[in-house]
XYZ file of C-alpha atoms in Angstrom:
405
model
C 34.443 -94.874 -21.890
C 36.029 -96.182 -18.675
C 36.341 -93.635 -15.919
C 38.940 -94.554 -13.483
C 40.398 -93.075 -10.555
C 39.833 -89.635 -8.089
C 38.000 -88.051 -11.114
C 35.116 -90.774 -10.667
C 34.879 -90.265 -6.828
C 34.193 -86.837 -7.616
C 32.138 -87.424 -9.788
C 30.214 -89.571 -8.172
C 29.678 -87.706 -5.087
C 28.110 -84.901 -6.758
C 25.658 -86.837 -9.083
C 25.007 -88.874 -6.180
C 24.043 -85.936 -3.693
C 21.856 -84.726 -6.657
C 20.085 -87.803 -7.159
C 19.704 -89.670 -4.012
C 15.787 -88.029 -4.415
C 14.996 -87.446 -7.455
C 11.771 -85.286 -6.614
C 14.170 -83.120 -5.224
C 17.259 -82.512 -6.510
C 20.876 -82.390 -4.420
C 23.199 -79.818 -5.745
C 26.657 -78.463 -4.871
C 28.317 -75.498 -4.140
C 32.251 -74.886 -4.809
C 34.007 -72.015 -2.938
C 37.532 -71.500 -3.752
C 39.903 -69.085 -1.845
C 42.783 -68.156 -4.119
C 45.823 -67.826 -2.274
C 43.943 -68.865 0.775
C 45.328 -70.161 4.523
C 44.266 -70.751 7.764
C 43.501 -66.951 8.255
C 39.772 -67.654 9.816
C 38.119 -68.045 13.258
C 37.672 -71.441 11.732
C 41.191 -72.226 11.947
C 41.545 -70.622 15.479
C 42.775 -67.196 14.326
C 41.133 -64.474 17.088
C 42.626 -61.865 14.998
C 40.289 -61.760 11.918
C 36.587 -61.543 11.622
C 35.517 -64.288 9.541
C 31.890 -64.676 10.911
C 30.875 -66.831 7.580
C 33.323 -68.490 7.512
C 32.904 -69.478 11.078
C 29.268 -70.248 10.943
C 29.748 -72.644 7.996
C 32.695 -74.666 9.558
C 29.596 -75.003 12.524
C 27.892 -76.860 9.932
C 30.459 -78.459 8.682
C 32.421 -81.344 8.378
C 36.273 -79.468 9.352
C 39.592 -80.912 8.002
C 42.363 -80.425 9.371
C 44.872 -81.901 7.339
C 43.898 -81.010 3.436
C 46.495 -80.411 0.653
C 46.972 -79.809 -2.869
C 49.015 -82.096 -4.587
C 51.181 -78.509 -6.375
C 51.441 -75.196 -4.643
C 50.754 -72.852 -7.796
C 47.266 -71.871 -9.126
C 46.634 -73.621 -12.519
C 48.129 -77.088 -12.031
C 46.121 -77.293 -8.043
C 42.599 -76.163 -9.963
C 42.800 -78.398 -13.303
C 43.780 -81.156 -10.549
C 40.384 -79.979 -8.401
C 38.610 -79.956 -11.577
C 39.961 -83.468 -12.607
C 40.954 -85.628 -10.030
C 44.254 -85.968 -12.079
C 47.482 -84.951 -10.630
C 49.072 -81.856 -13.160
C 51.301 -84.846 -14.897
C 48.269 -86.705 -15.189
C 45.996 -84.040 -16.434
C 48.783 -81.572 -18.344
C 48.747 -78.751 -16.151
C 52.491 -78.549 -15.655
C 52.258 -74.694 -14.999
C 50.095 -71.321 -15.279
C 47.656 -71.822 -17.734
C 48.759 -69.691 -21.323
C 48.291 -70.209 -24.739
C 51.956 -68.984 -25.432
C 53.261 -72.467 -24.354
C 50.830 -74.257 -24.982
C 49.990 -74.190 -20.548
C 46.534 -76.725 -20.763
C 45.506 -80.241 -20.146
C 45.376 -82.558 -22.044
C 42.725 -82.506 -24.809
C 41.972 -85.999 -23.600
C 41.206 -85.053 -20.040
C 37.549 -85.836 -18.954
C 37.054 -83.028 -16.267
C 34.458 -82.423 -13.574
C 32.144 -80.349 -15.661
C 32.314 -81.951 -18.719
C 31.078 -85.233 -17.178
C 28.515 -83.530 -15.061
C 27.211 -81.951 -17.863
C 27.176 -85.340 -19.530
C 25.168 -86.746 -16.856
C 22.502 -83.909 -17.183
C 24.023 -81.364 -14.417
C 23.631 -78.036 -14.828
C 27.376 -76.252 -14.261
C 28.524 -72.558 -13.390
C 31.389 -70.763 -12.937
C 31.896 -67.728 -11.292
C 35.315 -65.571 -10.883
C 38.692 -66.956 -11.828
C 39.353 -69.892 -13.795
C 43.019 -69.855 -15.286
C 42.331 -73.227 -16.524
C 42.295 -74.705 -20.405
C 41.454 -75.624 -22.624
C 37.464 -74.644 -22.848
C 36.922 -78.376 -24.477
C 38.548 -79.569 -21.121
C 36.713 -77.096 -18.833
C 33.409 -76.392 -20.269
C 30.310 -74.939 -18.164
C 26.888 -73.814 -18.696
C 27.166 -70.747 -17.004
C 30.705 -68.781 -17.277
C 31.829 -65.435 -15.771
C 35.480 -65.684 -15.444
C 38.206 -63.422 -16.560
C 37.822 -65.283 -20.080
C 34.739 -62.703 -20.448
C 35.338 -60.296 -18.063
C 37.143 -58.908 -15.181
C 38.707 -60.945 -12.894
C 38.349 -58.152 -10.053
C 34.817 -58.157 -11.073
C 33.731 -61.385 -11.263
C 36.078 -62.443 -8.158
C 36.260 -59.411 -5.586
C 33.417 -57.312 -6.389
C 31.229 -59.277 -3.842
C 28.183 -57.656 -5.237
C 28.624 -58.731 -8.659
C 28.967 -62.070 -7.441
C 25.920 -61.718 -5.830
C 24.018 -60.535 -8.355
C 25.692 -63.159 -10.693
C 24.596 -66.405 -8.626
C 21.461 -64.708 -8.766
C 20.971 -64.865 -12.064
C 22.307 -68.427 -12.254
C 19.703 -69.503 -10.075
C 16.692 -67.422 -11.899
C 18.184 -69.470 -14.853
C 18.369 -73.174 -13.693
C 15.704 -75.422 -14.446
C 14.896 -78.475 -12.303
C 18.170 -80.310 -13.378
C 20.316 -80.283 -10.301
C 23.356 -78.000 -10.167
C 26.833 -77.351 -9.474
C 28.240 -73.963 -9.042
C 32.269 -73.233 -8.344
C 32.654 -69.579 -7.043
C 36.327 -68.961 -7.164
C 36.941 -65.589 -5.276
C 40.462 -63.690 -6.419
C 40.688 -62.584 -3.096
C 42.973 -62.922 -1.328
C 45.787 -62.859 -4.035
C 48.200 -60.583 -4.222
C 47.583 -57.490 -6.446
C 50.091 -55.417 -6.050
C 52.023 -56.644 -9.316
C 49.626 -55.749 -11.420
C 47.218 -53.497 -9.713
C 49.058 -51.450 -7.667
C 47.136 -48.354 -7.127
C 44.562 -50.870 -5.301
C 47.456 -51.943 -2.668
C 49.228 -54.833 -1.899
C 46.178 -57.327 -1.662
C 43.583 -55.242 -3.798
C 42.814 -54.444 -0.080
C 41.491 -50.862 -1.218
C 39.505 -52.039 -4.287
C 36.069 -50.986 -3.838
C 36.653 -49.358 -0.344
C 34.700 -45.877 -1.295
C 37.803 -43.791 -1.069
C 38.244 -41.825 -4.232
C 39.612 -43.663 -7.173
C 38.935 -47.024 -5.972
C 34.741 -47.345 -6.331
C 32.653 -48.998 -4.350
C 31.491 -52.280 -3.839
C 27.556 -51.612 -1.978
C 27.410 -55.127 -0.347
C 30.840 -54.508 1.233
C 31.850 -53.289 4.381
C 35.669 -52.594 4.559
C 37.381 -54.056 7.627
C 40.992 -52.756 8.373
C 43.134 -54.128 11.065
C 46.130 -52.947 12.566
C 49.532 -54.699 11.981
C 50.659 -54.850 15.867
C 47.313 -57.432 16.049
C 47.821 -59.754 13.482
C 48.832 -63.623 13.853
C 52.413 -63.991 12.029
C 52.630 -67.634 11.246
C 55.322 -69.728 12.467
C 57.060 -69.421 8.944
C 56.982 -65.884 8.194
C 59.487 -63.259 9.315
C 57.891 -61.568 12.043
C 58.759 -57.870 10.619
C 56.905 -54.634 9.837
C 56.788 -55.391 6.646
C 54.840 -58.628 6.838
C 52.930 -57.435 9.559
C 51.289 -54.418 7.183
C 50.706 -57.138 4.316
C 49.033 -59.565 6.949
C 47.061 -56.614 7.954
C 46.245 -55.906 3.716
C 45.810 -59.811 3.283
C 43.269 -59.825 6.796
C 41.499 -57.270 4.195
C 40.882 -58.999 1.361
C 40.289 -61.934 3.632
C 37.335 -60.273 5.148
C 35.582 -59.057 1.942
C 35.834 -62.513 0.903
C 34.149 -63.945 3.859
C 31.051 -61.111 3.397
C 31.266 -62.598 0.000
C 30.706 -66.278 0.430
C 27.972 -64.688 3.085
C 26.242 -63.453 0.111
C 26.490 -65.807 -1.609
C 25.034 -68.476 0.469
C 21.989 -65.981 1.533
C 21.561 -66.198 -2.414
C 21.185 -69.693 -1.954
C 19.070 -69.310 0.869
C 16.663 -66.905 -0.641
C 16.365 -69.694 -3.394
C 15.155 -72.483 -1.478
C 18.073 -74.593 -2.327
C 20.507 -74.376 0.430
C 19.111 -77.316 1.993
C 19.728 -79.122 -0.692
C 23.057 -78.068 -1.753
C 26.550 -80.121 -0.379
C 29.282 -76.916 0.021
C 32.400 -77.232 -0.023
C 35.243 -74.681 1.062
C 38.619 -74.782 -0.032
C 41.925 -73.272 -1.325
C 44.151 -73.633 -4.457
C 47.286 -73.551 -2.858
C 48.980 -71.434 0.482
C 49.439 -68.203 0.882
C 51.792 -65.749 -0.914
C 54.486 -65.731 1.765
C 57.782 -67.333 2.498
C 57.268 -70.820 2.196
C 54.142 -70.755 1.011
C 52.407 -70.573 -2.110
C 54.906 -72.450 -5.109
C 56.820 -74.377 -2.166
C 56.526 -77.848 -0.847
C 56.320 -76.974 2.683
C 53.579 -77.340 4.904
C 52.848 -73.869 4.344
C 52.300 -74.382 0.924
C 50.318 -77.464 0.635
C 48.247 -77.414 3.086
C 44.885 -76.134 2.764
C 41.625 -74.761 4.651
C 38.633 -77.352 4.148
C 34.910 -77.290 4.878
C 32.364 -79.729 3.610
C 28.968 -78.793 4.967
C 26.182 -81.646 3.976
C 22.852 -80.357 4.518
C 22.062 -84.479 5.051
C 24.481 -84.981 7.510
C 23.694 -82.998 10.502
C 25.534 -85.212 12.966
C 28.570 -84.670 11.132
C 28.538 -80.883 11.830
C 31.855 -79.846 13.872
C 33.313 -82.364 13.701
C 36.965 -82.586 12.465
C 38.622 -84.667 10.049
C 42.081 -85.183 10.813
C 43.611 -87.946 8.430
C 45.525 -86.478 5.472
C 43.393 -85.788 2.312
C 43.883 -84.317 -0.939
C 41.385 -81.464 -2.363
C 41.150 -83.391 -5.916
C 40.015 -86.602 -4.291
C 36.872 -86.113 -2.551
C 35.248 -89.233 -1.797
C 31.324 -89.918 -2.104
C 29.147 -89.327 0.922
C 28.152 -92.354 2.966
C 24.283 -91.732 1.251
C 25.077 -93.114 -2.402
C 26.550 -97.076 -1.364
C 23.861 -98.151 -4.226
C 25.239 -96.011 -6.900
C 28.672 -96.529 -6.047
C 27.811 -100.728 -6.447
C 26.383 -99.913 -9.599
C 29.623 -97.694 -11.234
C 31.825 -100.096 -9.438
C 32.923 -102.119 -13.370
C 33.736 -98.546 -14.400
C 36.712 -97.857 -11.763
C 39.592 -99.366 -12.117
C 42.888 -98.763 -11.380
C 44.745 -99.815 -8.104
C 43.956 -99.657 -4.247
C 45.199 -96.264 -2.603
C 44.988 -98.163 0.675
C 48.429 -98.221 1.499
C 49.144 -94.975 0.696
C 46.153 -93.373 2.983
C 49.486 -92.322 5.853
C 51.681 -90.299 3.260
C 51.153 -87.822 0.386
C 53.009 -87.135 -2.424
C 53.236 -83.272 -4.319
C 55.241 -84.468 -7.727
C 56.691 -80.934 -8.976
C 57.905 -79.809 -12.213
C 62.077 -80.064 -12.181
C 61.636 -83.235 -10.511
C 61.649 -82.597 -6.713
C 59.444 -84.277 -4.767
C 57.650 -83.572 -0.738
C 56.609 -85.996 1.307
C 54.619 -85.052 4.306
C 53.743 -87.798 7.091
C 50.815 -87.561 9.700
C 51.583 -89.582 12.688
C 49.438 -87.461 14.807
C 46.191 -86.277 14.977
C 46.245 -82.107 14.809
C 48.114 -79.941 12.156
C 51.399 -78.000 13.197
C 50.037 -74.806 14.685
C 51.900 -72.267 16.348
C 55.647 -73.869 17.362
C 57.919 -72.445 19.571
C 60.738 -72.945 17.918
C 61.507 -71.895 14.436
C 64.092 -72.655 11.260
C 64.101 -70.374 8.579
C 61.318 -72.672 6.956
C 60.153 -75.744 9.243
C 58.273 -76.165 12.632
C 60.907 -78.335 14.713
C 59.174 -78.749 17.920
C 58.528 -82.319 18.915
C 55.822 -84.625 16.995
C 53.604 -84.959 19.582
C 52.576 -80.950 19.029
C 53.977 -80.711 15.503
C 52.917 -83.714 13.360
C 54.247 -83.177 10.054
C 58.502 -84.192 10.164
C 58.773 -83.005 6.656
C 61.312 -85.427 3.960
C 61.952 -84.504 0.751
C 64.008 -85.576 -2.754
C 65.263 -83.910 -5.499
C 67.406 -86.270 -7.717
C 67.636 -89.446 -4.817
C 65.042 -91.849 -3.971
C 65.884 -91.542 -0.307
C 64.244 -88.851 1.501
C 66.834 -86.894 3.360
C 64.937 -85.706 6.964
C 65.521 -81.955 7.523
C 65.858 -80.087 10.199
């Protein structure tokens, strides 16, 4: 079988971080925001507490200018599991049986190849990915079994659950993808909870309580509205809710790295932090805006001290990691098995192919993202490149990129 394209980079830097020594082996670590933004002290937001977040981007590797290649859940995962973009790999929408929502049966993902190549894979929280041929894994707790405010915003049963994946690994190196449901909107289906689930598990009656979590509320007048929200009281008090869920997230991946920590393995382990698509605001998630494609990243390599604060600032796409400067040798080796064509020239621009045909292009002439602008449109930053460096283009039915404004 020839492997060929982002699927193989991916795959290569995880079996090469777990076997660069094979007397002790390198494993990885997946964290997934769903919904997720810039909302952390990573991202230079003073108005939320994200201390976990904050001490991991110390140790890591920060980019600034990550995307997905769709802004909606199923199609950005199956393309983070794959390397495939969702017309590659089938994922054209939410992942259902109705109509037939999956990849492709033929679609060699990330854990059936690692488990292939004798990794050990686990899954923890929410999936909403198919089919289970495509996306299989040692170790499941998803909403497939379970539920998905259990297994991906009750921080202590995700705890407790990489526990028991790492009483129950052997000395095969690993790779675990925690995908927390916060911060998602719940307020569709979950209402009594609030807006963001921001009540789940707070100890007030009728919501439980989740022991390892300590609720963190913040006031709406506080909050950092982002250049392409509405600055109203409305989306101030779901900021506030969303600041939340935020929070209990960042305890989470907390715990979950002191699991890690507790195991001997952290120092070992390559983790990544990341985001399935923007948040669930105007011109966010399901758009092709900035807002929308543009996601938090953190690589921390335990082997790569030096790298450690540093910030990454040329565009990159979350289902295209590329293998870590330590495995040159095993890249040489797997070289006959990738083929397909240099991406070279198309390092400046990226591309988010949508269902119905419309297309973004977003260009990155300049080094930083487009942070807070002083002038607004009702959906693009339009202050001058040199502080805002993503002039936005895009096409529906033409092949010429109209500029807007």
């Amino acid at each position: 079988m020839r492997c060929s394209g982002p699927a193989c980079w991916l795959l290569l830097l995880v079996v090469g971080v777990c076997c660069v020594h094979r007397a002790r082996p390198r494993n990885v670590l997946l964290i997934l925001a769903d919904d997720g933004g810039f909302e952390s002290g990573a991202y230079n937001n003073s108005a939320i507490t994200t201390p976990h977040l904050d001490a991991l981007a110390r140790r890591s590797l920060v980019f600034r200018n990550a995307f997905t290649s769709v802004s909606s859940c199923s199609p950005s995962r199956a393309s983070l599991l794959t390397g495939l973009p969702q017309h590659q790999n089938g994922m054209y929408g939410l992942h259902q049986d109705v109509h037939h929502f999956n990849s492709f049966d033929r679609v060699q993902s990330l854990p059936l190849l690692l488990g292939r190549a004798g990794v050990l894979t686990g899954i923890i929280g929410k999936k909403h990915v198919g089919p289970e041929t495509v996306y299989p894994f040692d170790f499941a707790y998803t909403e497939e079994n379970g539920s998905v405010l259990q297994v991906g915003r009750n921080i202590t049963r995700i705890k407790l659950l990489v526990r028991k994946f790492l009483q129950t690994r052997d000395n095969r190196p690993f790779f675990l993808y925690v995908a927390f449901h916060d911060p998602h909107r719940c307020g569709h289906s979950q209402p009594q909870y609030g807006a963001f689930c921001e009540k789940f598990g707070n100890g007030e009656s009728g919501m439980g309580q989740i022991p390892d979590w300590t609720p963190q509320t913040y006031n709406p007048k506080d909050v950092q509205v982002p250049y392409f929200v509405p600055d109203t009281p409305a989306a101030r008090a779901d900021l506030a809710a969303q600041y939340t869920t935020i929070s209990r997230m960042d305890q989470g991946i907390g715990l979950v790295l002191q699991e890690l920590r507790g195991a001997g393995v952290l120092n070992d382990t390559l983790v990544i932090f990341t985001s399935d698509n923007g948040i669930p605001f105007p011109s966010g998630r399901t758009n092709l805006y900035w807002p929308g494609t543009a996601e938090p990243m953190l690589v921390s390599s335990p082997e790569h001290p030096k790298r450690w604060g540093q910030i990454s600032r040329p565009p990159s796409w979350i289902g295209s990691l590329s293998p870590t400067p330590a495995m040159p040798s095993l890249a040489q080796r797997l070289s006959s098995s990738l083929g397909g064509p240099s991406s070279r020239r198309w390092r400046r621009s990226l591309f988010g192919p949508r269902f119905l045909a419309a297309r973004a292009t977003m260009r990155s002439p300049c080094p930083t993202p487009c942070a807070p602008c002083t002038t607004r449109t009702s959906t693009l930053c339009t202050t001058s490149t040199s502080r805002c460096p993503f002039p936005l283009t895009r096409t529906s039915t033409s092949r010429q990129p109209s500029r807007t404004s």
